[in-house]
XYZ file of C-alpha atoms in Angstrom:
344
model
C 201.035 -89.763 80.276
C 198.605 -90.096 77.502
C 196.349 -87.432 79.002
C 199.308 -85.084 79.467
C 200.509 -85.711 75.884
C 197.046 -85.013 74.494
C 196.774 -81.814 76.534
C 200.213 -80.652 75.403
C 199.380 -81.420 71.771
C 196.075 -79.574 72.037
C 197.767 -76.491 73.477
C 200.403 -76.500 70.720
C 197.712 -76.691 68.027
C 195.717 -73.877 69.615
C 198.862 -71.751 69.790
C 199.641 -72.411 66.102
C 196.069 -71.462 65.171
C 196.371 -68.267 67.206
C 199.611 -67.359 65.413
C 197.986 -67.996 62.041
C 195.181 -65.604 62.894
C 197.326 -62.962 64.604
C 200.213 -62.721 62.116
C 199.204 -61.721 58.547
C 202.486 -62.978 57.172
C 201.743 -66.480 58.413
C 198.239 -66.740 56.949
C 197.085 -67.254 53.371
C 196.885 -63.945 51.433
C 193.310 -62.673 51.063
C 191.979 -62.176 47.553
C 192.777 -58.769 45.992
C 190.388 -56.165 47.307
C 188.193 -54.342 44.793
C 188.984 -50.734 43.838
C 186.275 -48.123 43.534
C 186.780 -45.081 41.301
C 184.572 -42.084 40.574
C 184.634 -40.367 37.194
C 183.148 -36.890 36.708
C 181.843 -35.808 33.320
C 178.949 -34.379 31.365
C 175.274 -35.245 31.562
C 172.634 -36.277 29.024
C 173.807 -38.365 26.032
C 177.420 -38.047 27.175
C 176.547 -39.632 30.511
C 174.613 -42.489 28.898
C 177.489 -43.308 26.550
C 180.066 -43.052 29.352
C 178.135 -45.540 31.472
C 178.201 -48.035 28.581
C 181.970 -47.635 28.263
C 182.449 -48.053 32.012
C 180.520 -51.324 31.947
C 182.909 -52.599 29.279
C 185.882 -51.412 31.365
C 184.582 -53.346 34.378
C 184.203 -56.461 32.269
C 187.892 -56.184 31.338
C 188.963 -55.223 34.873
C 186.591 -56.976 37.313
C 188.425 -55.709 40.406
C 187.832 -52.032 39.463
C 184.384 -50.503 39.707
C 183.752 -46.999 38.393
C 180.848 -44.803 39.461
C 179.899 -41.949 37.148
C 179.232 -38.495 38.613
C 177.257 -36.363 36.152
C 178.034 -32.652 36.322
C 176.309 -29.556 34.867
C 176.262 -29.149 31.088
C 177.215 -25.495 31.495
C 181.002 -25.187 31.277
C 181.006 -22.339 33.781
C 178.936 -24.278 36.327
C 181.059 -27.403 35.884
C 184.222 -25.353 36.390
C 182.845 -23.981 39.670
C 181.969 -27.491 40.860
C 185.425 -28.854 39.991
C 187.152 -25.969 41.757
C 185.074 -26.683 44.863
C 186.085 -30.349 44.830
C 189.751 -29.913 44.048
C 190.501 -26.851 46.166
C 189.424 -28.850 49.229
C 191.907 -31.617 48.228
C 189.006 -34.058 48.111
C 189.985 -37.576 46.975
C 186.376 -38.468 46.153
C 186.667 -37.847 42.387
C 189.461 -39.803 40.693
C 189.279 -38.855 37.025
C 187.712 -35.765 35.474
C 186.504 -34.659 32.057
C 188.141 -31.231 31.788
C 187.587 -28.375 29.393
C 190.894 -27.844 27.607
C 191.228 -24.285 28.949
C 191.060 -25.413 32.597
C 194.149 -27.625 32.461
C 196.802 -24.899 32.999
C 194.793 -23.415 35.885
C 194.284 -26.739 37.658
C 197.851 -27.904 37.018
C 199.319 -24.675 38.412
C 197.203 -25.138 41.549
C 198.631 -28.640 42.048
C 195.268 -30.336 41.560
C 196.186 -32.612 38.634
C 198.479 -35.608 38.708
C 201.550 -35.128 36.448
C 201.237 -37.732 33.714
C 204.845 -37.975 32.534
C 205.097 -41.464 34.015
C 202.325 -42.629 31.687
C 203.999 -41.246 28.561
C 205.479 -44.606 27.584
C 202.144 -46.393 27.833
C 200.184 -44.290 25.330
C 201.002 -43.252 21.742
C 201.264 -39.593 22.778
C 203.178 -38.639 19.628
C 199.912 -39.186 17.739
C 197.986 -36.756 19.928
C 197.620 -33.054 19.298
C 200.369 -31.598 21.558
C 199.358 -30.427 25.028
C 201.027 -30.100 28.411
C 201.133 -33.496 30.076
C 198.776 -32.822 32.961
C 195.774 -34.154 31.055
C 195.223 -36.446 28.079
C 193.396 -34.955 25.046
C 190.050 -36.727 24.731
C 188.129 -34.919 21.996
C 188.442 -31.797 19.848
C 185.801 -29.095 19.395
C 185.237 -26.383 16.818
C 182.370 -23.913 16.343
C 180.115 -24.696 13.358
C 177.157 -23.137 11.557
C 174.150 -25.482 11.251
C 171.576 -24.511 8.620
C 168.255 -25.837 7.326
C 169.350 -27.168 3.962
C 165.792 -28.093 2.979
C 164.409 -24.596 3.598
C 167.248 -22.807 1.817
C 166.759 -25.127 -1.155
C 163.001 -24.473 -1.164
C 163.638 -20.722 -1.094
C 166.206 -20.931 -3.880
C 168.740 -19.199 -1.645
C 172.298 -19.981 -0.617
C 173.109 -20.395 3.077
C 174.884 -17.416 4.645
C 178.627 -16.955 4.343
C 179.008 -13.356 5.535
C 177.599 -11.024 8.204
C 175.545 -9.319 5.487
C 173.995 -12.634 4.448
C 172.570 -13.029 7.954
C 170.248 -10.081 7.304
C 168.354 -12.195 4.748
C 167.331 -14.551 7.518
C 164.604 -12.176 8.693
C 162.735 -12.600 5.394
C 163.231 -16.366 5.286
C 162.069 -16.700 8.853
C 158.840 -14.912 7.908
C 158.462 -16.931 4.698
C 158.529 -20.249 6.564
C 156.691 -18.981 9.674
C 159.563 -19.791 12.009
C 159.840 -18.204 15.465
C 163.659 -18.052 15.339
C 166.221 -17.169 12.710
C 169.798 -17.516 13.974
C 170.484 -19.113 17.368
C 173.731 -18.840 19.324
C 174.944 -19.109 22.899
C 174.029 -15.686 24.270
C 173.872 -16.276 28.005
C 176.598 -14.603 30.060
C 179.033 -17.523 30.422
C 181.907 -19.157 28.590
C 179.730 -19.881 25.536
C 179.089 -16.195 24.843
C 182.819 -15.488 25.088
C 183.375 -18.061 22.310
C 180.706 -16.476 20.098
C 182.039 -12.946 20.658
C 185.596 -14.034 19.855
C 184.454 -15.800 16.689
C 182.664 -12.688 15.452
C 185.717 -10.514 16.195
C 188.224 -12.912 14.627
C 185.965 -13.386 11.578
C 186.012 -9.612 11.055
C 189.790 -9.288 11.225
C 189.845 -8.310 14.903
C 190.983 -9.918 18.115
C 192.169 -9.224 21.643
C 195.953 -9.041 21.172
C 198.175 -8.303 18.195
C 201.249 -10.324 17.219
C 203.365 -8.370 19.699
C 200.989 -9.124 22.572
C 199.534 -5.601 22.757
C 195.869 -5.220 23.695
C 193.807 -4.234 20.638
C 190.321 -4.862 21.983
C 189.088 -1.298 21.397
C 189.535 -1.373 17.636
C 187.042 -0.794 14.822
C 186.946 -4.450 13.570
C 185.955 -5.596 17.073
C 183.371 -2.854 17.540
C 181.842 -3.599 14.133
C 181.687 -7.338 14.860
C 180.077 -6.907 18.278
C 177.638 -4.309 16.945
C 176.630 -6.836 14.274
C 176.027 -9.457 16.949
C 173.928 -7.107 19.098
C 171.961 -5.783 16.108
C 170.979 -9.311 15.094
C 168.808 -9.308 18.212
C 167.702 -5.732 18.821
C 167.591 -4.160 15.366
C 167.421 -6.803 12.644
C 165.145 -9.379 14.377
C 167.324 -12.211 13.081
C 167.926 -13.663 16.542
C 165.260 -13.706 19.289
C 165.460 -11.806 22.558
C 165.459 -15.184 24.293
C 168.897 -15.973 22.827
C 170.381 -13.894 25.655
C 169.405 -16.812 27.966
C 170.473 -19.663 25.643
C 173.299 -22.128 26.151
C 174.312 -24.969 23.809
C 171.493 -27.332 24.697
C 168.826 -24.602 24.510
C 169.947 -23.898 20.950
C 170.081 -27.563 20.012
C 166.619 -28.384 21.351
C 165.060 -25.411 19.528
C 166.829 -26.265 16.269
C 165.852 -29.955 16.592
C 162.197 -28.907 16.928
C 162.451 -27.082 13.603
C 162.083 -23.620 15.143
C 165.151 -21.973 13.564
C 166.960 -21.567 10.250
C 170.479 -21.309 11.649
C 172.411 -22.292 14.745
C 175.964 -21.852 15.974
C 177.018 -24.934 17.966
C 179.687 -27.602 18.460
C 180.049 -30.941 16.572
C 178.313 -32.894 19.371
C 174.957 -31.593 18.067
C 175.314 -33.345 14.690
C 174.430 -36.967 15.635
C 171.715 -35.797 18.029
C 170.030 -33.705 15.314
C 170.164 -36.698 12.991
C 168.302 -39.026 15.337
C 164.900 -40.221 14.053
C 163.054 -38.280 16.774
C 164.557 -35.004 15.544
C 162.282 -32.951 13.290
C 165.298 -31.838 11.249
C 166.603 -35.387 10.702
C 168.286 -35.359 7.259
C 167.226 -31.762 6.632
C 170.243 -29.740 7.777
C 173.803 -29.070 6.728
C 176.953 -27.756 8.368
C 179.225 -24.908 7.242
C 182.064 -22.757 8.590
C 180.921 -19.734 10.561
C 180.041 -16.469 8.811
C 182.628 -13.716 8.418
C 182.889 -9.962 7.972
C 183.532 -8.117 4.684
C 187.312 -8.083 5.143
C 187.678 -11.210 7.228
C 187.505 -14.976 6.839
C 185.736 -17.725 8.817
C 187.255 -18.295 12.251
C 186.175 -20.527 15.090
C 187.085 -21.256 18.676
C 189.076 -24.467 18.876
C 188.512 -26.301 22.120
C 187.774 -29.744 23.417
C 187.896 -32.013 26.429
C 190.702 -33.718 28.342
C 191.017 -36.482 30.897
C 192.806 -35.478 34.070
C 193.571 -37.478 37.208
C 192.922 -35.883 40.584
C 196.263 -35.372 42.349
C 194.573 -36.452 45.598
C 193.070 -39.684 44.237
C 193.496 -42.745 46.433
C 193.918 -44.924 43.332
C 195.940 -43.012 40.686
C 197.159 -46.231 39.074
C 193.624 -47.505 38.492
C 192.559 -44.054 37.238
C 195.374 -44.114 34.664
C 194.261 -47.584 33.618
C 190.763 -46.198 33.004
C 192.207 -43.264 31.030
C 194.162 -45.643 28.783
C 190.977 -47.610 28.138
C 188.952 -44.499 27.222
C 191.739 -43.265 24.925
C 191.956 -46.455 22.890
C 191.450 -45.906 19.164
C 188.246 -47.945 19.148
C 186.706 -45.963 22.002
C 187.708 -42.632 20.451
C 186.103 -43.707 17.171
C 182.899 -44.872 18.874
C 182.736 -41.599 20.829
C 182.937 -39.651 17.559
C 180.236 -41.771 15.921
C 177.822 -41.686 18.837
C 178.459 -38.244 20.351
C 180.045 -36.284 17.501
C 183.109 -35.584 19.656
C 186.080 -35.647 17.306
C 189.203 -37.696 18.161
C 192.241 -35.507 18.938
C 194.670 -37.796 17.111
C 196.213 -37.025 13.726
C 195.736 -40.462 12.217
């Protein structure tokens, strides 16, 4: 009997062990699996700073790891890449740094996660108003950078009008500089911004208050002729400017090759780094304007959007809330010159 009892007991124990292995509900719960996210954003200094922030996020949320996917610095090239990803309904990118003008396009296509559910978890009433398919991350505005030291040495005031730009040719020669005024002249989104700023600053525009097209008007023609003549007639801007994007302008200005540059606020802290040859030698002003106009600039910026096809939308929203904290917005402004989009 003892042998039979032992055999019976052994079989019962084996059966219980088998049930424990076969039925998840009868076994101890495994530890929470880690979540992997991918964030897409800019390259260069923006990438380096983002990686630092993501390390801090992982320290606070050990079960979430975030890989950073650097994308082209050109807005047009980045837009093409994003469209390729999202139009294929790829879940591989979870959260994206979006140009503010892409949000309506991507939302209408169904590529962005509606963020209404997150409205109660962020102080959205403090943000500059936008449609809730992306969170405002930073604000941008076109600025005129000028060599304060050289204008002071020449006893001249920095330019405020289109006509003042014509003086740059003489100053460029006086200080033996290869470039006078640099702007984004390559055929992409950057040139559209520059052209619009020149037209608006001369009292022109694309549409009137009633929504009628007014592109072929004298203020616009005068503004665009001024822009073209800076290169081909007045020798204020170099021929090479027709190939320049933001970073081309910034690198040339940082090397001390130009008197003036049109660029965004991100250039400010980079130009003030010790390695920059214009460290402490430049100033910033509103953009120049026409005789009957006033300074006008493109107002843009970046947003954080969540891929509608993400496998982990909850974790992506958690990352967005971290990046949008007041402390992180302030640090981003200090390090990258990207201005917080919150009123306070």
